[in-house]
Amino acid sequence: MSGPNSEYDPVEVTPLRADQVEAMRDAALAAISDAADLDALKQVRIDHTGDRSPLALAKREIGALPPQARKEAGQRVGQARGAVNKALGERQGVLEAEHEERMLVTETVDVTLPTDRSQRGARHPITTLSERLTDIFVAMGWEVAEGPWVEAEWLNFDALNMGEDHPARTMQDTFWLEPSKAALVLRTHTSPVQARTMLTREPPIYVVCPGRVYRTDEIDATHSPVFHQIEGLVVDKGITMAHLKGSLDHMTEAMFGEGISTRFRPSYFPFTEPSAEMDMVCFVCRGENSEDCRTCRGEGWIELGGCGVVNPRVLISCGIDPEVYTGFAFGFGIDRMLMFRHNVADLRDVFEGDVRFAQPFGVEI
Ligand code: DAH
């Protein structure tokens, strides 16, 4: 029979000797208290508790010891690791607090300092008003149609029953483009979008056409060679003047409030028959005690624009059978509406592009 195995003394295993484990622990504790900031502490944590740290390697050695030696060595290493982890946690807390304090000092903002903020822009009130008007019709299921600023003479005039010698042509002071044989103009109204729409879409047509128009007007407080209109066109079966009146009343009420309806005055436009000028009830005095009203100048009514039942000749020009379909149209100035709605005295302010003019309107979406 062979004798018992000779005793194996773990104290003899270098990395597990008490003084060695203590040295590892003390080295770790010294490094921890020396760590001056969180980055340094991170490195200390890796060096002294990471997989390759002396204490981790020592822990791994325990498994290789004979069972009777493991307990004591395990306790020794465990206590050392516990002490190191505790110190790490405490130092982490201290350094974090220091870091935060430093940040509070270095990143302090003096909210009382005068600032040099750059000015924000603002949406132009013509844009917002145009969108608001358009939205009223879109909410009724109408579509938005647009056309170009440089327009064919035929669409700007002829298709709308304004032939070459029609006197109404001279009423619209036109910018003609060179060469003249190209027969191009800067559109004088948004009505050519009516023709474009009828030529490209099948009835039923319900469109609203906002946009920029041009006329050879001198600039003054109420005139500008560039301004804005919004046009409406409906072509469907059985459309009458009553539908026109209802749509316009809805528009003025949606824009200016309940009871602000419209009235028609007989007029003439080549593209509508019958034609009317439309006025709306003054939204300031509502037509009562209007003598002193500065908005309607005592009229009780504010002139809006023109409208009527689409002339059958226009339908024919645009390929629509007037025996089957009828329609109505209207058009009015957006700039004029902006002026009376917001008390703008001088149209030049609208076009000069000074952001200080647009800013007070900027909150309107
Ligand atoms: N285009 C006309 C103008 O600029 C306004 C107008 C009048 C448009 C009657 C219409 C309409 O659609 O039916 O003076």
Short mmCIF file of C-alpha atoms and ligand atoms in Angstrom, two decimals:
data_model
loop_
_atom_site.label_atom_id
_atom_site.label_comp_id
_atom_site.label_asym_id
_atom_site.label_seq_id
_atom_site.Cartn_x
_atom_site.Cartn_y
_atom_site.Cartn_z
CA MET A 1 0.00 0.00 0.00
CA SER A 2 1.36 3.34 -0.80
CA GLY A 3 1.47 6.06 1.93
CA PRO A 4 -0.66 9.22 2.00
CA ASN A 5 0.20 11.99 -0.38
CA SER A 6 2.67 14.43 1.08
CA GLU A 7 0.93 17.58 2.47
CA TYR A 8 0.50 20.41 -0.01
CA ASP A 9 0.93 23.76 1.62
CA PRO A 10 -0.91 26.54 -0.26
CA VAL A 11 1.21 29.08 1.54
CA GLU A 12 3.96 27.86 -0.67
CA VAL A 13 2.01 28.83 -3.85
CA THR A 14 3.36 32.28 -4.51
CA PRO A 15 0.30 34.17 -5.73
CA LEU A 16 -1.81 32.90 -2.87
CA ARG A 17 0.50 33.59 0.04
CA ALA A 18 -1.08 35.94 2.56
CA ASP A 19 1.63 38.57 2.18
CA GLN A 20 1.34 38.39 -1.61
CA VAL A 21 -2.44 38.79 -1.56
CA GLU A 22 -2.07 41.70 0.84
CA ALA A 23 0.49 43.28 -1.46
CA MET A 24 -1.89 42.95 -4.40
CA ARG A 25 -4.68 44.50 -2.34
CA ASP A 26 -2.51 47.34 -1.08
CA ALA A 27 -1.24 48.09 -4.56
CA ALA A 28 -4.82 48.26 -5.78
CA LEU A 29 -5.92 50.48 -2.88
CA ALA A 30 -2.99 52.82 -3.45
CA ALA A 31 -3.77 53.07 -7.15
CA ILE A 32 -7.43 53.78 -6.34
CA SER A 33 -6.68 56.61 -3.98
CA ASP A 34 -4.14 57.99 -6.46
CA ALA A 35 -6.69 58.03 -9.33
CA ALA A 36 -7.21 61.72 -9.95
CA ASP A 37 -10.23 61.51 -12.20
CA LEU A 38 -12.86 59.13 -13.54
CA ASP A 39 -10.78 58.13 -16.56
CA ALA A 40 -7.82 57.22 -14.38
CA LEU A 41 -10.12 55.24 -12.09
CA LYS A 42 -11.47 53.34 -15.05
CA GLN A 43 -7.95 52.23 -15.90
CA VAL A 44 -7.26 51.28 -12.26
CA ARG A 45 -10.43 49.17 -12.28
CA ILE A 46 -9.21 47.29 -15.36
CA ASP A 47 -5.68 46.85 -13.98
CA HIS A 48 -6.74 45.65 -10.53
CA THR A 49 -10.05 43.86 -11.01
CA GLY A 50 -10.01 42.95 -14.71
CA ASP A 51 -9.54 39.43 -16.05
CA ARG A 52 -5.77 39.80 -16.16
CA SER A 53 -5.34 41.58 -12.83
CA PRO A 54 -3.16 39.89 -10.17
CA LEU A 55 -6.20 39.29 -7.94
CA ALA A 56 -8.20 37.70 -10.77
CA LEU A 57 -5.26 35.45 -11.62
CA ALA A 58 -4.91 34.57 -7.94
CA LYS A 59 -8.60 33.67 -7.79
CA ARG A 60 -8.16 31.38 -10.73
CA GLU A 61 -5.30 29.60 -8.88
CA ILE A 62 -7.64 28.62 -6.05
CA GLY A 63 -9.30 25.98 -8.17
CA ALA A 64 -5.96 24.28 -8.66
CA LEU A 65 -5.40 23.84 -4.90
CA PRO A 66 -6.23 20.63 -3.05
CA PRO A 67 -9.73 20.91 -1.49
CA GLN A 68 -8.52 21.36 2.09
CA ALA A 69 -6.43 24.40 1.13
CA ARG A 70 -9.06 26.12 -0.96
CA LYS A 71 -11.20 27.55 1.80
CA GLU A 72 -8.53 29.64 3.47
CA ALA A 73 -7.05 30.84 0.19
CA GLY A 74 -10.51 31.60 -1.14
CA GLN A 75 -11.31 33.71 1.90
CA ARG A 76 -8.05 35.60 1.64
CA VAL A 77 -8.49 36.43 -2.02
CA GLY A 78 -12.23 37.12 -1.59
CA GLN A 79 -11.57 39.60 1.24
CA ALA A 80 -8.89 41.36 -0.79
CA ARG A 81 -11.21 41.61 -3.80
CA GLY A 82 -14.04 42.84 -1.58
CA ALA A 83 -11.83 45.56 -0.12
CA VAL A 84 -10.69 46.63 -3.57
CA ASN A 85 -14.25 46.75 -4.94
CA LYS A 86 -15.46 48.74 -1.96
CA ALA A 87 -12.64 51.24 -2.36
CA LEU A 88 -13.38 51.49 -6.07
CA GLY A 89 -17.04 52.23 -5.38
CA GLU A 90 -16.21 54.88 -2.82
CA ARG A 91 -13.61 56.56 -5.00
CA GLN A 92 -16.05 56.48 -7.93
CA GLY A 93 -18.61 58.33 -5.81
CA VAL A 94 -16.09 60.94 -4.72
CA LEU A 95 -14.77 61.52 -8.24
CA GLU A 96 -18.28 61.75 -9.72
CA ALA A 97 -19.28 64.33 -7.17
CA GLU A 98 -16.10 66.30 -7.90
CA HIS A 99 -16.77 66.04 -11.62
CA GLU A 100 -20.31 67.30 -11.24
CA GLU A 101 -19.20 70.17 -9.09
CA ARG A 102 -16.58 71.14 -11.64
CA MET A 103 -19.18 71.00 -14.44
CA LEU A 104 -21.54 73.20 -12.47
CA VAL A 105 -18.83 75.78 -12.15
CA THR A 106 -17.41 75.61 -15.69
CA GLU A 107 -20.75 75.32 -17.45
CA THR A 108 -22.63 77.93 -15.53
CA VAL A 109 -24.71 80.11 -17.83
CA ASP A 110 -25.36 83.65 -16.83
CA VAL A 111 -28.89 84.10 -18.06
CA THR A 112 -28.73 87.77 -17.28
CA LEU A 113 -25.98 88.46 -19.83
CA PRO A 114 -27.14 90.53 -22.81
CA THR A 115 -27.44 88.36 -25.94
CA ASP A 116 -26.72 88.94 -29.58
CA ARG A 117 -29.30 86.54 -31.03
CA SER A 118 -29.76 86.58 -34.76
CA GLN A 119 -33.24 87.54 -35.90
CA ARG A 120 -35.60 84.83 -36.99
CA GLY A 121 -37.40 85.24 -40.29
CA ALA A 122 -41.15 85.16 -40.62
CA ARG A 123 -43.54 83.73 -43.18
CA HIS A 124 -44.84 86.46 -45.43
CA PRO A 125 -48.41 87.47 -44.57
CA ILE A 126 -49.41 87.12 -48.25
CA THR A 127 -48.32 83.49 -48.08
CA THR A 128 -50.21 82.76 -44.88
CA LEU A 129 -53.36 84.58 -46.03
CA SER A 130 -53.23 82.84 -49.40
CA GLU A 131 -52.90 79.46 -47.66
CA ARG A 132 -55.74 80.25 -45.31
CA LEU A 133 -58.08 81.18 -48.15
CA THR A 134 -57.02 78.11 -50.10
CA ASP A 135 -57.64 75.89 -47.08
CA ILE A 136 -61.24 77.07 -46.85
CA PHE A 137 -61.89 75.66 -50.32
CA VAL A 138 -59.75 72.57 -49.82
CA ALA A 139 -61.88 71.83 -46.75
CA MET A 140 -64.90 71.75 -49.09
CA GLY A 141 -63.17 69.17 -51.27
CA TRP A 142 -61.80 71.54 -53.91
CA GLU A 143 -58.37 71.00 -55.44
CA VAL A 144 -55.54 73.52 -55.83
CA ALA A 145 -54.45 74.37 -59.37
CA GLU A 146 -51.46 76.46 -60.35
CA GLY A 147 -50.15 77.99 -63.54
CA PRO A 148 -46.98 79.77 -64.71
CA TRP A 149 -46.26 83.49 -64.36
CA VAL A 150 -45.12 83.64 -67.98
CA GLU A 151 -48.31 82.74 -69.80
CA ALA A 152 -49.43 82.23 -73.37
CA GLU A 153 -51.35 85.22 -74.69
CA TRP A 154 -54.03 82.79 -75.87
CA LEU A 155 -54.64 81.42 -72.36
CA ASN A 156 -54.43 84.82 -70.66
CA PHE A 157 -56.89 86.41 -73.12
CA ASP A 158 -58.31 84.50 -76.10
CA ALA A 159 -59.43 81.36 -74.29
CA LEU A 160 -61.25 83.63 -71.86
CA ASN A 161 -63.29 85.25 -74.61
CA MET A 162 -60.99 88.24 -74.93
CA GLY A 163 -60.07 88.18 -78.63
CA GLU A 164 -57.46 90.43 -80.15
CA ASP A 165 -59.66 93.52 -80.47
CA HIS A 166 -61.67 92.95 -77.35
CA PRO A 167 -61.81 96.24 -75.42
CA ALA A 168 -61.32 94.38 -72.12
CA ARG A 169 -57.75 93.60 -73.14
CA THR A 170 -56.78 97.23 -72.72
CA MET A 171 -58.24 97.23 -69.22
CA GLN A 172 -55.41 94.98 -68.14
CA ASP A 173 -52.13 96.81 -68.66
CA THR A 174 -50.00 93.96 -69.85
CA PHE A 175 -46.28 93.18 -69.74
CA TRP A 176 -45.52 91.64 -73.13
CA LEU A 177 -42.46 89.45 -73.50
CA GLU A 178 -39.92 89.63 -76.32
CA PRO A 179 -39.98 88.44 -79.04
CA SER A 180 -43.56 89.48 -79.66
CA LYS A 181 -44.15 86.59 -82.05
CA ALA A 182 -43.75 84.21 -79.10
CA ALA A 183 -47.09 85.66 -77.91
CA LEU A 184 -46.13 85.46 -74.23
CA VAL A 185 -47.20 87.75 -71.41
CA LEU A 186 -46.69 87.99 -67.68
CA ARG A 187 -50.13 86.80 -66.67
CA THR A 188 -52.39 89.73 -65.81
CA HIS A 189 -54.74 87.64 -63.66
CA THR A 190 -55.12 84.10 -62.33
CA SER A 191 -57.98 83.41 -64.77
CA PRO A 192 -55.75 81.60 -67.33
CA VAL A 193 -55.43 78.85 -64.72
CA GLN A 194 -59.16 78.31 -65.32
CA ALA A 195 -58.47 77.60 -68.98
CA ARG A 196 -55.47 75.40 -68.17
CA THR A 197 -57.58 73.40 -65.74
CA MET A 198 -60.48 72.88 -68.14
CA LEU A 199 -58.06 71.80 -70.87
CA THR A 200 -56.38 69.21 -68.69
CA ARG A 201 -59.12 67.90 -66.37
CA GLU A 202 -62.52 66.37 -66.95
CA PRO A 203 -65.54 67.83 -65.13
CA PRO A 204 -66.57 67.79 -62.35
CA ILE A 205 -63.98 70.51 -61.69
CA TYR A 206 -63.68 72.25 -58.32
CA VAL A 207 -60.42 74.19 -58.16
CA VAL A 208 -58.95 77.16 -56.36
CA CYS A 209 -55.93 78.92 -57.92
CA PRO A 210 -53.88 81.32 -55.79
CA GLY A 211 -50.93 83.08 -57.35
CA ARG A 212 -48.88 86.06 -58.43
CA VAL A 213 -50.00 88.32 -61.27
CA TYR A 214 -48.45 91.30 -63.08
CA ARG A 215 -49.65 94.58 -64.57
CA THR A 216 -47.82 97.68 -65.76
CA ASP A 217 -49.01 99.75 -62.79
CA GLU A 218 -46.88 102.46 -61.22
CA ILE A 219 -45.95 101.71 -57.63
CA ASP A 220 -47.87 103.74 -55.08
CA ALA A 221 -49.71 103.17 -51.80
CA THR A 222 -52.42 101.11 -53.50
CA HIS A 223 -50.79 99.86 -56.72
CA SER A 224 -47.96 97.51 -57.52
CA PRO A 225 -46.83 95.92 -60.80
CA VAL A 226 -46.85 92.57 -59.00
CA PHE A 227 -49.67 91.47 -56.78
CA HIS A 228 -51.69 88.37 -55.89
CA GLN A 229 -55.08 86.97 -56.76
CA ILE A 230 -57.05 83.90 -55.91
CA GLU A 231 -59.33 82.37 -58.47
CA GLY A 232 -62.09 79.82 -58.08
CA LEU A 233 -63.60 77.63 -60.79
CA VAL A 234 -66.37 75.08 -60.66
CA VAL A 235 -67.65 73.15 -63.68
CA ASP A 236 -70.26 70.47 -63.09
CA LYS A 237 -73.77 69.49 -64.12
CA GLY A 238 -76.51 71.88 -62.95
CA ILE A 239 -74.23 74.58 -61.49
CA THR A 240 -75.95 77.96 -61.03
CA MET A 241 -75.28 81.42 -59.66
CA ALA A 242 -76.75 80.17 -56.35
CA HIS A 243 -73.83 77.77 -55.90
CA LEU A 244 -71.47 80.69 -56.50
CA LYS A 245 -73.22 82.80 -53.88
CA GLY A 246 -73.22 79.95 -51.35
CA SER A 247 -69.52 79.22 -51.87
CA LEU A 248 -68.53 82.89 -51.49
CA ASP A 249 -70.70 83.38 -48.40
CA HIS A 250 -69.05 80.35 -46.86
CA MET A 251 -65.61 81.73 -47.69
CA THR A 252 -66.26 85.19 -46.15
CA GLU A 253 -67.87 83.66 -43.06
CA ALA A 254 -64.99 81.21 -42.59
CA MET A 255 -62.52 84.06 -43.01
CA PHE A 256 -64.24 86.92 -41.16
CA GLY A 257 -66.87 85.30 -38.96
CA GLU A 258 -70.54 84.48 -38.84
CA GLY A 259 -72.86 86.88 -40.62
CA ILE A 260 -70.17 88.29 -42.93
CA SER A 261 -71.89 87.41 -46.19
CA THR A 262 -71.56 88.76 -49.73
CA ARG A 263 -73.71 90.71 -52.16
CA PHE A 264 -73.55 90.87 -55.95
CA ARG A 265 -73.68 93.97 -58.15
CA PRO A 266 -74.22 93.57 -61.90
CA SER A 267 -71.00 93.90 -63.86
CA TYR A 268 -69.25 92.74 -66.97
CA PHE A 269 -66.40 90.30 -67.58
CA PRO A 270 -65.87 88.63 -70.94
CA PHE A 271 -65.38 85.22 -69.35
CA THR A 272 -68.59 85.17 -67.30
CA GLU A 273 -72.24 85.72 -68.22
CA PRO A 274 -73.96 86.94 -66.15
CA SER A 275 -71.14 88.69 -64.27
CA ALA A 276 -71.09 90.42 -60.91
CA GLU A 277 -68.90 92.45 -58.62
CA MET A 278 -68.90 90.90 -55.17
CA ASP A 279 -68.81 92.84 -51.93
CA MET A 280 -68.67 91.50 -48.40
CA VAL A 281 -70.32 92.93 -45.29
CA CYS A 282 -67.79 95.14 -43.49
CA PHE A 283 -66.35 92.89 -40.78
CA VAL A 284 -65.64 95.88 -38.54
CA CYS A 285 -68.95 97.81 -38.45
CA ARG A 286 -71.06 94.95 -39.90
CA GLY A 287 -72.93 97.58 -41.91
CA GLU A 288 -74.39 99.18 -38.79
CA ASN A 289 -73.57 102.76 -37.85
CA SER A 290 -71.10 102.62 -40.66
CA GLU A 291 -70.65 106.39 -41.12
CA ASP A 292 -67.58 106.46 -38.89
CA CYS A 293 -66.14 103.13 -40.01
CA ARG A 294 -62.62 103.60 -41.34
CA THR A 295 -62.45 100.11 -42.83
CA CYS A 296 -65.39 100.45 -45.25
CA ARG A 297 -65.33 104.27 -45.28
CA GLY A 298 -68.96 104.40 -44.32
CA GLU A 299 -70.11 102.01 -47.04
CA GLY A 300 -71.01 99.08 -44.81
CA TRP A 301 -69.59 96.88 -47.59
CA ILE A 302 -66.07 96.03 -48.77
CA GLU A 303 -65.42 95.38 -52.44
CA LEU A 304 -63.83 91.98 -53.03
CA GLY A 305 -63.59 91.16 -56.75
CA GLY A 306 -65.40 89.75 -59.75
CA CYS A 307 -67.40 86.62 -60.41
CA GLY A 308 -70.10 85.06 -62.53
CA VAL A 309 -71.38 82.08 -64.44
CA VAL A 310 -68.72 80.76 -66.82
CA ASN A 311 -69.43 82.06 -70.32
CA PRO A 312 -70.36 79.12 -72.61
CA ARG A 313 -67.83 80.47 -75.13
CA VAL A 314 -65.08 79.84 -72.57
CA LEU A 315 -66.31 76.28 -71.98
CA ILE A 316 -66.27 75.67 -75.75
CA SER A 317 -62.75 77.14 -76.11
CA CYS A 318 -61.59 74.68 -73.47
CA GLY A 319 -63.32 71.64 -74.93
CA ILE A 320 -66.26 71.39 -72.54
CA ASP A 321 -69.83 70.93 -73.81
CA PRO A 322 -71.97 73.83 -72.46
CA GLU A 323 -75.12 71.80 -73.14
CA VAL A 324 -74.00 69.30 -70.49
CA TYR A 325 -72.00 71.42 -68.06
CA THR A 326 -72.26 74.84 -66.50
CA GLY A 327 -69.89 76.53 -64.11
CA PHE A 328 -69.07 79.52 -61.98
CA ALA A 329 -65.85 81.45 -61.42
CA PHE A 330 -64.57 84.20 -59.20
CA GLY A 331 -61.34 86.09 -58.65
CA PHE A 332 -60.14 88.65 -56.15
CA GLY A 333 -56.99 90.31 -54.83
CA ILE A 334 -55.21 88.78 -51.86
CA ASP A 335 -53.12 91.89 -51.23
CA ARG A 336 -56.22 94.05 -51.04
CA MET A 337 -57.74 91.63 -48.53
CA LEU A 338 -54.54 91.71 -46.48
CA MET A 339 -54.67 95.51 -46.48
CA PHE A 340 -58.24 95.88 -45.27
CA ARG A 341 -58.07 92.87 -42.93
CA HIS A 342 -54.96 94.16 -41.14
CA ASN A 343 -55.15 97.89 -41.67
CA VAL A 344 -52.10 98.05 -43.91
CA ALA A 345 -52.04 101.60 -45.22
CA ASP A 346 -49.30 101.29 -47.85
CA LEU A 347 -49.07 98.40 -50.32
CA ARG A 348 -45.32 99.05 -50.67
CA ASP A 349 -44.83 97.64 -47.17
CA VAL A 350 -46.22 94.35 -48.41
CA PHE A 351 -43.65 94.02 -51.18
CA GLU A 352 -40.50 95.64 -49.81
CA GLY A 353 -39.55 92.50 -47.92
CA ASP A 354 -38.67 94.13 -44.60
CA VAL A 355 -38.95 91.34 -42.04
CA ARG A 356 -40.18 93.85 -39.46
CA PHE A 357 -43.37 94.10 -41.52
CA ALA A 358 -43.84 90.33 -41.71
CA GLN A 359 -42.91 89.52 -38.11
CA PRO A 360 -46.12 90.60 -36.37
CA PHE A 361 -48.02 88.27 -38.73
CA GLY A 362 -45.54 85.46 -38.11
CA VAL A 363 -47.60 83.77 -35.45
CA GLU A 364 -50.39 83.07 -37.93
CA ILE A 365 -50.01 79.59 -39.39
N1 DAH B 1 -59.77 88.09 -63.71
C1 DAH B 1 -60.50 89.22 -63.21
C2 DAH B 1 -59.54 90.39 -62.98
O1 DAH B 1 -58.39 90.16 -62.77
C3 DAH B 1 -61.21 88.87 -61.96
C4 DAH B 1 -62.31 87.91 -62.21
C5 DAH B 1 -63.57 88.36 -62.50
C6 DAH B 1 -62.09 86.56 -62.15
C7 DAH B 1 -64.61 87.50 -62.74
C8 DAH B 1 -63.12 85.66 -62.40
C9 DAH B 1 -64.38 86.17 -62.68
O2 DAH B 1 -62.96 84.35 -62.36
O3 DAH B 1 -65.37 85.29 -62.92
O4 DAH B 1 -59.97 91.48 -62.96
#
